[in-house]
């Protein structure tokens, strides 16, 4: 439970109203101020001789890329890969995590492998994946799949193992058999863990994607930055970086929203 | 009717076996209200778990209606020391849980759940999640949940342990009231000597190392039990008797 709470604590967007009133200025104002300040610092650096493009230049390049459709194509290509790998990873991780948490045998058989592959950064699998699967979509999706699978399987497993024994006993004395206990106690009780696992998985999927595209791709945000590098086209690289950050943030917020809705029963301190 | 005869329960520790219950025998009649008091670690919860069918005696027998307990059953409702409400379900859904597993149709389920929610005075909170309830309210929800499946036996493990003295008195009175409306056999575990005497037909006093019954005190005070009775000399006398049985236990050699 603490894992979940710590995580949500850090990323909580809006504090309880009570706190907001007490502080006076809403947090979003500070957030906005901080962003403007950051842009100012960036601009400042670009004026004082650092070899980086100024914000208007990046914005202009961004507009060009949007206008000729390149950015949309790249974003779609990247998102497609991430979603495919992520969905596959989560779809496999949840049942496997449940098996590991629920059956001692499954745990004994699977845990060494999961723990072993967990210590290998997914990026380190890229060379192997390219040799075995060529340079098409398969190796990229596979690496992303692996990244999200490993993050999510551990979380699901932890969730199942941490289900309060008294809740299971309470269900048993209320007449529930194994099947019912599983669907009506174990699944809801581990949902917060699974959702945190999904967020971590999405984060690492996104990180892995860009690296996978840097190596071999014809389209995608990573590819765009890679080819811009050849022409010292810094504004394009900046547009790519900002797009990656914004998209990652958006997806994380989306999952956070889902998490809040699905687990608002949790006691939060 | 509950029959516990010569029950021993040991737990294996690293290099010895720990005797949680050593030769416990006890009969509880139908519709009787029995309280069990004793110091921490004397095996109260262990005994309750055996009656609930969540644990089994190492030797000896525990019977309900003359048949050995082989597991949890709808005839026995349990209220745990830690409320054990399902935090993702509303009060109503918690109370309906046992009815759903029993396959009670939707409308009847609703109706019965509502009845017990009203009985424990939670009607205004029927659709609230447990996290929004106070300790005493959680406790009452757990009581309603256990009552709803209509068990003939209620096993309650220090249900009022976590509430303040004032709420505690109120909950005790409420429990007795509920019990007198819906009679059943109650085995009620507590640390609190006053509570034990106030509620019970009989008080069972246990001692630790090994867990055993040292004395059984009959409480022949009339129901309904009132505040007046709590202050009466008869109550005080019984209370003192139980007190000395609990707090001046001769250690066994
Ligand atoms: N699963 C277990 N494994 C090992 N020892 C156990 C186990 N369950 C209980 N015990 C031991 O048995 C003894 C009795 O435990 P029990 O929980 O029944 O006490 P209790 O009377 O309910 O105490 P309390 O009033 O503090 O709740 C304790 O000393 C405890 O350490
Ligand atoms: Mg106990």
Coordinates of C-alpha atoms and ligand atoms in Angstrom, one line a residue:
Chain A
X1 CA 0.0 0.0 0.0
X2 CA 2.8 2.5 0.8
X3 CA 4.2 2.2 -2.7
X4 CA 0.9 3.3 -4.1
X5 CA 0.5 6.1 -1.7
X6 CA 3.9 7.5 -2.1
X7 CA 3.5 7.4 -5.8
X8 CA 0.2 9.2 -5.9
X9 CA 1.4 11.7 -3.3
X10 CA 4.2 12.8 -5.5
X11 CA 2.1 13.2 -8.7
X12 CA -1.1 14.5 -7.2
X13 CA -2.2 17.4 -9.3
X14 CA -4.6 19.2 -7.1
X15 CA -4.4 19.3 -3.3
X16 CA -7.5 19.1 -1.2
X17 CA -9.6 22.2 -1.3
X18 CA -8.9 22.9 2.4
X19 CA -5.2 23.1 1.7
X20 CA -5.7 25.3 -1.4
X21 CA -7.7 27.8 0.6
X22 CA -5.1 27.9 3.3
X23 CA -2.3 28.6 0.9
X24 CA -4.1 31.4 -0.9
X25 CA -2.5 31.1 -4.4
X26 CA -3.6 27.9 -6.2
X27 CA -0.9 25.5 -7.2
X28 CA -1.6 25.8 -10.9
X29 CA -0.5 29.4 -10.8
X30 CA 2.8 28.4 -9.4
X31 CA 3.1 25.7 -12.0
X32 CA 2.4 28.2 -14.8
X33 CA 4.9 30.7 -13.3
X34 CA 7.5 28.0 -13.2
X35 CA 7.0 27.1 -16.9
X36 CA 7.2 30.8 -17.9
X37 CA 10.4 31.2 -15.9
X38 CA 11.9 28.1 -17.5
X39 CA 11.1 29.5 -21.0
X40 CA 12.7 32.8 -19.9
X41 CA 15.9 31.0 -18.8
X42 CA 16.0 29.1 -22.0
X43 CA 15.6 32.2 -24.0
X44 CA 18.3 33.9 -21.9
X45 CA 20.7 31.2 -22.6
X46 CA 20.1 31.3 -26.3
X47 CA 20.8 35.0 -26.4
X48 CA 24.0 34.9 -24.4
X49 CA 25.9 32.9 -27.0
X50 CA 24.9 29.3 -26.1
X51 CA 24.5 27.4 -29.3
X52 CA 20.8 26.6 -28.9
X53 CA 17.8 27.9 -30.8
X54 CA 15.5 30.5 -29.1
X55 CA 11.9 29.5 -28.3
X56 CA 10.4 31.4 -31.3
X57 CA 12.7 29.6 -33.7
X58 CA 11.6 26.2 -32.2
X59 CA 8.0 27.3 -32.3
X60 CA 8.4 28.3 -35.9
X61 CA 10.0 24.9 -36.8
X62 CA 7.2 23.2 -34.9
X63 CA 4.6 25.0 -36.9
X64 CA 6.3 24.0 -40.2
X65 CA 6.4 20.4 -39.1
X66 CA 2.7 20.5 -38.1
X67 CA 1.7 22.3 -41.3
X68 CA 3.4 19.7 -43.6
X69 CA 2.0 16.8 -41.6
X70 CA 5.4 15.4 -40.6
X71 CA 4.8 15.9 -36.9
X72 CA 1.5 14.2 -37.0
X73 CA 2.9 11.2 -38.9
X74 CA 5.8 10.9 -36.5
X75 CA 3.6 11.1 -33.5
X76 CA 1.2 8.5 -34.9
X77 CA 4.0 6.2 -35.7
X78 CA 5.5 6.5 -32.2
X79 CA 2.2 6.3 -30.4
X80 CA 1.2 3.2 -32.4
X81 CA 4.4 1.4 -31.4
X82 CA 4.1 2.3 -27.8
X83 CA 0.4 1.4 -27.5
X84 CA 0.8 -1.9 -29.3
X85 CA 3.8 -2.9 -27.1
X86 CA 2.2 -1.5 -24.0
X87 CA -1.2 -3.1 -24.4
X88 CA 0.4 -6.5 -25.2
X89 CA 2.7 -6.2 -22.2
X90 CA -0.1 -5.3 -19.8
X91 CA -2.4 -7.9 -21.2
X92 CA 0.1 -10.6 -20.5
X93 CA 1.5 -9.2 -17.3
X94 CA -1.8 -9.0 -15.4
X95 CA -2.7 -12.7 -15.7
X96 CA 0.9 -13.8 -15.2
X97 CA 1.2 -11.6 -12.1
X98 CA -2.0 -13.1 -10.7
X99 CA -0.8 -16.6 -11.3
X100 CA 2.5 -15.8 -9.6
X101 CA 0.7 -14.3 -6.6
X102 CA -2.0 -16.9 -6.2
X103 CA -0.2 -20.2 -7.0
X104 CA 3.1 -21.1 -5.2
X105 CA 4.1 -23.3 -8.1
X106 CA 3.6 -20.6 -10.7
X107 CA 5.6 -18.3 -8.5
X108 CA 8.4 -20.7 -8.1
X109 CA 8.6 -21.4 -11.8
X110 CA 8.3 -17.8 -13.1
X111 CA 9.9 -15.6 -10.5
X112 CA 13.6 -16.4 -11.3
X113 CA 13.0 -15.4 -15.0
X114 CA 11.1 -12.3 -14.2
X115 CA 13.7 -11.2 -11.6
X116 CA 16.5 -12.0 -14.1
X117 CA 15.1 -10.1 -17.0
X118 CA 14.1 -7.2 -14.7
X119 CA 17.8 -6.5 -14.1
X120 CA 18.5 -6.1 -17.8
X121 CA 17.4 -2.7 -19.1
X122 CA 15.1 -3.2 -22.1
X123 CA 17.4 -1.1 -24.1
X124 CA 20.1 -3.7 -23.7
X125 CA 17.8 -6.2 -25.5
X126 CA 17.7 -4.0 -28.6
X127 CA 20.7 -5.4 -30.4
X128 CA 19.5 -8.9 -29.8
X129 CA 16.0 -8.0 -31.0
X130 CA 17.3 -6.4 -34.1
X131 CA 19.5 -9.4 -34.9
X132 CA 16.7 -11.9 -34.4
X133 CA 13.7 -9.9 -35.7
X134 CA 15.2 -7.6 -38.3
X135 CA 14.7 -3.9 -38.4
X136 CA 10.9 -3.7 -39.0
X137 CA 8.3 -2.9 -36.5
X138 CA 8.6 -6.3 -34.6
X139 CA 11.8 -5.6 -32.6
X140 CA 10.6 -2.2 -31.6
X141 CA 7.2 -3.4 -30.4
X142 CA 8.9 -6.3 -28.8
X143 CA 11.2 -4.2 -26.7
X144 CA 8.4 -1.9 -25.6
X145 CA 6.3 -5.0 -24.8
X146 CA 9.1 -6.3 -22.6
X147 CA 9.6 -3.0 -20.8
X148 CA 5.9 -2.7 -19.9
X149 CA 5.5 -6.4 -19.2
X150 CA 8.3 -6.4 -16.6
X151 CA 7.1 -3.3 -14.8
X152 CA 3.6 -4.4 -14.7
X153 CA 4.1 -8.1 -13.8
X154 CA 6.0 -7.2 -10.7
X155 CA 3.4 -4.7 -9.5
X156 CA 0.5 -7.1 -10.1
X157 CA 2.4 -9.9 -8.3
X158 CA 3.1 -7.5 -5.3
X159 CA -0.6 -6.5 -5.3
X160 CA -1.8 -10.1 -5.1
X161 CA 0.7 -11.0 -2.4
X162 CA -0.2 -8.0 -0.3
X163 CA -3.9 -8.6 -0.2
X164 CA -4.9 -8.4 3.4
X165 CA -5.4 -12.0 4.8
X166 CA -8.3 -10.8 7.0
X167 CA -10.2 -9.7 3.9
X168 CA -9.8 -13.1 2.4
X169 CA -10.9 -14.7 5.7
X170 CA -13.9 -12.2 5.9
X171 CA -14.9 -13.4 2.4
X172 CA -14.5 -17.0 3.4
X173 CA -16.7 -16.7 6.4
X174 CA -19.3 -14.9 4.2
X175 CA -19.5 -18.1 2.1
X176 CA -17.1 -17.2 -0.7
X177 CA -15.2 -20.0 -2.5
X178 CA -11.9 -19.6 -4.2
X179 CA -13.3 -18.3 -7.5
X180 CA -15.4 -15.7 -5.8
X181 CA -12.5 -14.7 -3.5
X182 CA -10.4 -14.2 -6.5
X183 CA -12.7 -12.1 -8.6
X184 CA -14.3 -10.2 -5.7
X185 CA -11.5 -9.7 -3.3
X186 CA -8.1 -10.3 -4.9
X187 CA -8.8 -8.5 -8.1
X188 CA -10.2 -5.3 -6.6
X189 CA -7.6 -5.3 -3.8
X190 CA -4.7 -5.4 -6.2
X191 CA -6.1 -2.9 -8.7
X192 CA -4.2 0.0 -7.2
X193 CA -0.9 -1.9 -7.6
X194 CA -1.7 -2.9 -11.2
X195 CA -2.5 0.7 -12.1
X196 CA 0.8 1.9 -10.6
X197 CA 2.5 -0.8 -12.5
X198 CA 0.9 0.3 -15.6
X199 CA 2.1 3.9 -15.1
X200 CA 5.6 2.8 -14.5
X201 CA 5.3 0.5 -17.5
X202 CA 4.1 3.3 -19.7
X203 CA 7.0 5.4 -18.6
X204 CA 9.5 2.8 -19.4
X205 CA 7.7 2.0 -22.7
X206 CA 8.0 5.6 -23.8
X207 CA 11.7 5.8 -22.8
X208 CA 12.4 2.5 -24.7
X209 CA 10.5 3.6 -27.8
X210 CA 12.6 6.6 -28.5
X211 CA 15.8 4.6 -28.1
X212 CA 14.4 1.9 -30.4
X213 CA 13.6 4.5 -33.0
X214 CA 17.0 6.1 -32.8
X215 CA 18.5 2.9 -34.1
X216 CA 16.4 1.9 -37.0
X217 CA 13.2 3.5 -38.2
X218 CA 11.7 5.3 -41.2
X219 CA 9.3 7.3 -39.1
X220 CA 8.7 8.4 -35.6
X221 CA 9.8 11.1 -33.2
X222 CA 13.1 9.3 -32.4
X223 CA 13.9 8.8 -36.0
X224 CA 13.1 12.5 -36.8
X225 CA 15.6 13.6 -34.1
X226 CA 18.2 11.2 -35.4
X227 CA 18.0 12.5 -38.9
X228 CA 17.9 16.1 -37.7
X229 CA 21.1 15.4 -35.9
X230 CA 22.9 14.8 -39.3
X231 CA 22.1 18.3 -40.4
X232 CA 22.7 20.1 -37.1
X233 CA 19.0 20.9 -37.2
X234 CA 18.6 21.8 -33.6
X235 CA 15.1 23.3 -33.8
X236 CA 13.7 20.0 -35.1
X237 CA 15.5 18.1 -32.2
X238 CA 13.9 20.5 -29.8
X239 CA 10.5 20.0 -31.3
X240 CA 11.0 16.2 -31.0
X241 CA 12.1 16.5 -27.4
X242 CA 9.2 18.7 -26.4
X243 CA 6.7 16.4 -28.2
X244 CA 8.0 13.4 -26.5
X245 CA 7.8 15.1 -23.1
X246 CA 4.3 16.4 -23.6
X247 CA 2.9 13.1 -25.0
X248 CA 4.5 11.2 -22.1
X249 CA 3.0 13.6 -19.6
X250 CA -0.4 13.4 -21.2
X251 CA -0.5 9.6 -21.2
X252 CA 0.6 9.5 -17.6
X253 CA -2.1 12.0 -16.6
X254 CA -4.7 9.9 -18.4
X255 CA -3.6 6.8 -16.5
X256 CA -3.5 8.8 -13.3
X257 CA -7.1 9.9 -13.9
X258 CA -8.2 6.3 -14.5
X259 CA -6.3 5.3 -11.3
X260 CA -8.1 8.0 -9.3
X261 CA -11.5 6.9 -10.6
X262 CA -10.9 3.2 -10.0
X263 CA -9.2 3.4 -6.6
X264 CA -11.0 6.3 -5.0
X265 CA -12.0 3.9 -2.2
X266 CA -8.4 3.9 -0.9
X267 CA -7.7 5.7 2.3
X268 CA -5.3 8.5 1.4
X269 CA -3.3 10.3 4.0
Chain B
X1 CA -25.1 -25.3 20.2
X2 CA -21.3 -25.1 20.3
X3 CA -19.2 -27.8 22.0
X4 CA -15.5 -27.5 22.4
X5 CA -13.9 -30.5 24.0
X6 CA -10.3 -30.9 25.1
X7 CA -9.0 -28.7 22.3
X8 CA -5.3 -28.2 22.0
X9 CA -3.7 -25.9 19.5
X10 CA 0.0 -25.7 19.0
X11 CA 2.0 -23.6 16.6
X12 CA 5.4 -24.7 15.4
X13 CA 8.1 -22.1 16.3
X14 CA 11.7 -22.2 15.2
X15 CA 12.9 -25.0 17.6
X16 CA 9.9 -25.7 19.8
X17 CA 6.2 -25.8 19.6
X18 CA 4.1 -23.0 21.1
X19 CA 1.0 -24.1 23.0
X20 CA -1.6 -21.5 22.2
X21 CA -4.5 -23.5 23.6
X22 CA -4.0 -26.4 26.1
X23 CA -7.0 -28.5 26.8
X24 CA -9.9 -26.0 26.4
X25 CA -13.4 -27.3 27.0
X26 CA -16.5 -25.2 26.7
X27 CA -20.2 -25.6 25.9
X28 CA -22.3 -22.7 24.6
X29 CA -26.1 -23.2 24.5
X30 CA -28.3 -21.9 21.7
X31 CA -29.1 -18.2 22.0
X32 CA -26.6 -17.7 24.8
X33 CA -24.4 -14.7 25.0
X34 CA -21.0 -15.7 26.2
X35 CA -18.1 -13.4 26.6
X36 CA -14.4 -14.4 26.8
X37 CA -12.0 -12.3 28.7
X38 CA -8.3 -12.8 29.3
X39 CA -4.9 -11.2 28.9
X40 CA -3.3 -10.6 25.6
X41 CA -1.9 -13.7 24.0
X42 CA -4.1 -16.2 25.9
X43 CA -5.5 -17.7 22.8
X44 CA -8.8 -15.9 22.4
X45 CA -8.5 -15.2 18.7
X46 CA -7.1 -18.7 18.2
X47 CA -10.2 -20.2 19.8
X48 CA -12.5 -18.0 17.7
X49 CA -10.7 -18.9 14.5
X50 CA -11.2 -22.6 15.4
X51 CA -14.9 -21.9 15.9
X52 CA -15.0 -19.9 12.6
X53 CA -13.4 -22.8 10.8
X54 CA -10.4 -20.8 9.7
X55 CA -8.1 -22.9 11.9
X56 CA -8.2 -26.4 13.2
X57 CA -7.4 -27.9 16.6
X58 CA -4.2 -29.9 16.9
X59 CA -6.1 -32.3 19.0
X60 CA -9.6 -32.4 20.6
X61 CA -12.8 -31.5 18.9
X62 CA -14.9 -28.4 18.1
X63 CA -18.5 -29.2 17.2
X64 CA -21.4 -27.1 16.1
X65 CA -24.8 -28.8 16.5
X66 CA -22.9 -32.1 17.2
X67 CA -20.9 -32.1 13.9
X68 CA -17.2 -31.3 13.7
X69 CA -16.3 -27.9 12.2
X70 CA -14.7 -28.5 8.8
X71 CA -14.5 -24.9 7.5
X72 CA -16.3 -21.6 7.5
X73 CA -20.1 -21.9 7.1
X74 CA -23.1 -19.6 6.7
X75 CA -24.3 -20.7 10.2
X76 CA -21.5 -18.8 11.8
X77 CA -21.0 -15.1 11.3
X78 CA -17.6 -13.6 12.2
X79 CA -16.7 -10.0 13.2
X80 CA -13.0 -9.6 13.1
X81 CA -10.7 -7.7 15.5
X82 CA -9.7 -5.5 12.5
X83 CA -13.1 -4.6 10.9
X84 CA -12.2 -6.3 7.7
X85 CA -14.7 -4.3 5.6
X86 CA -14.0 -4.5 1.9
X87 CA -12.8 -0.9 1.3
X88 CA -13.8 -0.8 -2.3
X89 CA -17.5 -1.6 -1.5
X90 CA -20.0 0.8 -0.1
X91 CA -21.7 0.0 3.3
X92 CA -24.6 -1.5 1.4
X93 CA -22.5 -3.6 -0.9
X94 CA -20.4 -4.8 2.1
X95 CA -23.6 -5.9 3.8
X96 CA -24.9 -7.6 0.6
X97 CA -21.6 -9.5 0.1
X98 CA -22.6 -12.6 2.0
X99 CA -26.1 -12.5 0.4
X100 CA -24.6 -12.4 -3.0
X101 CA -22.4 -15.4 -2.4
X102 CA -25.5 -17.2 -1.1
X103 CA -27.3 -16.5 -4.3
X104 CA -30.0 -14.4 -2.8
X105 CA -32.0 -12.6 -5.6
X106 CA -31.4 -8.9 -6.1
X107 CA -34.5 -7.5 -4.6
X108 CA -34.5 -9.6 -1.5
X109 CA -30.8 -8.8 -1.1
X110 CA -31.5 -5.1 -1.2
X111 CA -34.3 -5.4 1.3
X112 CA -32.4 -7.6 3.8
X113 CA -29.3 -5.4 3.6
X114 CA -31.4 -2.3 4.2
X115 CA -33.1 -3.9 7.2
X116 CA -29.8 -4.6 8.9
X117 CA -28.3 -1.2 7.9
X118 CA -31.2 0.5 9.6
X119 CA -30.9 -1.8 12.5
X120 CA -27.3 -0.6 13.3
X121 CA -28.3 3.0 12.5
X122 CA -26.3 3.5 9.3
X123 CA -29.1 4.4 7.0
X124 CA -27.6 7.8 6.2
X125 CA -24.3 6.2 5.2
X126 CA -25.6 3.2 3.2
X127 CA -23.9 4.4 0.1
X128 CA -20.7 5.6 1.6
X129 CA -17.3 4.0 1.3
X130 CA -15.7 2.6 4.5
X131 CA -12.9 5.2 4.4
X132 CA -15.5 7.9 5.2
X133 CA -16.8 6.1 8.3
X134 CA -15.6 6.5 11.8
X135 CA -14.2 3.4 13.7
X136 CA -17.5 2.8 15.5
X137 CA -19.5 3.1 12.3
X138 CA -17.1 0.7 10.5
X139 CA -17.7 -1.7 13.4
X140 CA -21.5 -1.4 13.1
X141 CA -21.2 -2.0 9.4
X142 CA -19.3 -5.2 10.1
X143 CA -22.0 -6.2 12.5
X144 CA -24.7 -5.6 9.9
X145 CA -22.7 -7.6 7.4
X146 CA -22.5 -10.6 9.7
X147 CA -26.1 -10.3 10.7
X148 CA -27.4 -10.1 7.2
X149 CA -26.5 -13.7 6.3
X150 CA -28.6 -14.6 9.3
X151 CA -26.1 -16.9 11.1
X152 CA -27.4 -18.7 14.1
X153 CA -24.0 -18.1 15.8
X154 CA -22.1 -14.8 15.9
X155 CA -18.4 -14.8 16.7
X156 CA -17.1 -11.4 17.7
X157 CA -13.4 -10.7 18.3
X158 CA -12.9 -7.5 20.4
X159 CA -15.3 -5.6 18.2
X160 CA -15.2 -2.5 20.3
X161 CA -11.5 -2.5 21.0
X162 CA -10.7 0.5 18.8
X163 CA -13.5 2.9 19.9
X164 CA -13.5 5.4 22.7
X165 CA -15.2 4.7 26.0
X166 CA -18.4 6.7 25.3
X167 CA -19.0 5.2 21.9
X168 CA -18.2 1.8 23.3
X169 CA -21.0 2.0 25.9
X170 CA -23.4 3.1 23.2
X171 CA -22.3 0.2 20.9
X172 CA -22.7 -2.3 23.8
X173 CA -26.3 -1.1 24.4
X174 CA -27.0 -1.2 20.7
X175 CA -25.5 -4.7 20.4
X176 CA -27.7 -6.0 23.2
X177 CA -30.7 -4.3 21.7
X178 CA -30.0 -5.9 18.3
X179 CA -29.4 -9.3 20.0
X180 CA -32.7 -9.1 21.9
X181 CA -34.5 -8.3 18.6
X182 CA -32.7 -11.0 16.6
X183 CA -31.8 -13.7 19.1
X184 CA -28.7 -15.9 18.3
X185 CA -25.8 -17.5 20.0
X186 CA -23.0 -15.0 20.5
X187 CA -19.4 -15.6 21.5
X188 CA -17.9 -12.2 22.2
X189 CA -14.2 -11.7 23.0
X190 CA -13.0 -8.7 24.9
X191 CA -10.2 -7.3 27.1
X192 CA -12.6 -5.3 29.1
X193 CA -14.0 -6.8 32.3
X194 CA -16.9 -4.3 32.5
X195 CA -17.9 -5.0 29.0
X196 CA -17.7 -8.8 29.5
X197 CA -20.0 -8.7 32.5
X198 CA -22.4 -6.1 31.1
X199 CA -23.1 -8.1 27.9
X200 CA -23.0 -11.8 29.0
X201 CA -25.1 -14.6 30.3
X202 CA -21.7 -16.2 31.2
X203 CA -18.2 -14.8 31.3
X204 CA -15.4 -17.2 30.4
X205 CA -12.1 -16.2 31.9
X206 CA -8.9 -17.4 30.2
X207 CA -5.3 -17.4 31.1
X208 CA -2.1 -17.6 29.1
X209 CA 0.8 -20.0 28.9
X210 CA -0.7 -22.3 28.1
X211 CA -4.0 -20.8 26.9
X212 CA -6.8 -22.2 29.1
X213 CA -10.0 -21.5 30.8
X214 CA -9.6 -20.6 34.5
X215 CA -13.0 -19.7 35.5
X216 CA -16.6 -19.4 34.2
X217 CA -18.8 -16.8 35.9
X218 CA -22.5 -16.9 35.6
X219 CA -24.1 -13.5 35.2
X220 CA -27.7 -13.8 36.4
X221 CA -28.7 -10.2 35.8
X222 CA -31.9 -9.4 33.9
X223 CA -32.0 -8.1 30.4
X224 CA -32.5 -5.4 29.1
X225 CA -29.4 -4.1 30.9
X226 CA -29.4 -0.5 31.7
X227 CA -27.0 2.2 32.9
X228 CA -28.7 1.8 36.3
X229 CA -27.7 -1.9 36.4
X230 CA -24.1 -1.0 35.5
X231 CA -23.9 1.0 38.7
X232 CA -25.7 -1.5 40.9
X233 CA -23.9 -3.5 43.7
X234 CA -24.8 -6.8 42.1
X235 CA -23.0 -5.8 38.9
X236 CA -20.0 -4.5 40.8
X237 CA -19.7 -7.7 42.8
X238 CA -19.7 -9.8 39.6
X239 CA -17.3 -7.4 38.0
X240 CA -14.9 -7.7 40.9
X241 CA -15.1 -11.4 40.8
X242 CA -14.2 -11.5 37.1
X243 CA -11.5 -8.8 37.7
X244 CA -9.7 -10.9 40.2
X245 CA -10.0 -14.0 38.1
X246 CA -8.3 -12.1 35.2
X247 CA -5.8 -10.1 37.1
X248 CA -4.7 -12.4 39.9
X249 CA -4.1 -15.5 37.9
X250 CA -1.9 -18.1 39.6
X251 CA 0.9 -19.0 37.3
X252 CA 1.0 -22.7 36.5
X253 CA 4.3 -24.4 37.3
Ligands
LIG1 N1 -0.2 -18.5 13.2 C1 0.5 -18.4 14.4 N2 1.8 -18.9 14.5 C2 2.4 -18.9 15.6 N3 2.0 -18.4 16.8 C3 0.7 -18.0 16.8 C4 -0.1 -17.9 15.6 N4 -1.3 -17.5 15.9 C5 -1.3 -17.2 17.2 N5 -0.1 -17.5 17.8 C6 0.3 -17.3 19.2 O1 -0.7 -17.9 20.0 C7 -0.9 -17.0 21.1 C8 -2.4 -16.7 21.2 O2 -2.7 -15.8 20.2 P1 -4.1 -15.2 20.0 O3 -4.1 -14.3 18.8 O4 -5.1 -16.3 20.1 O5 -4.2 -14.3 21.3 P2 -5.3 -13.4 21.9 O6 -5.8 -13.9 23.2 O7 -6.4 -13.2 20.8 O8 -4.5 -12.0 22.1 P3 -5.0 -10.5 22.0 O9 -5.9 -10.2 23.1 O10 -3.8 -9.7 22.0 O11 -5.7 -10.4 20.6 C9 0.0 -15.8 20.9 O12 1.1 -15.9 21.8 C10 0.4 -15.9 19.5 O13 1.8 -15.5 19.4
LIG2 MG1 -6.9 -11.5 19.6

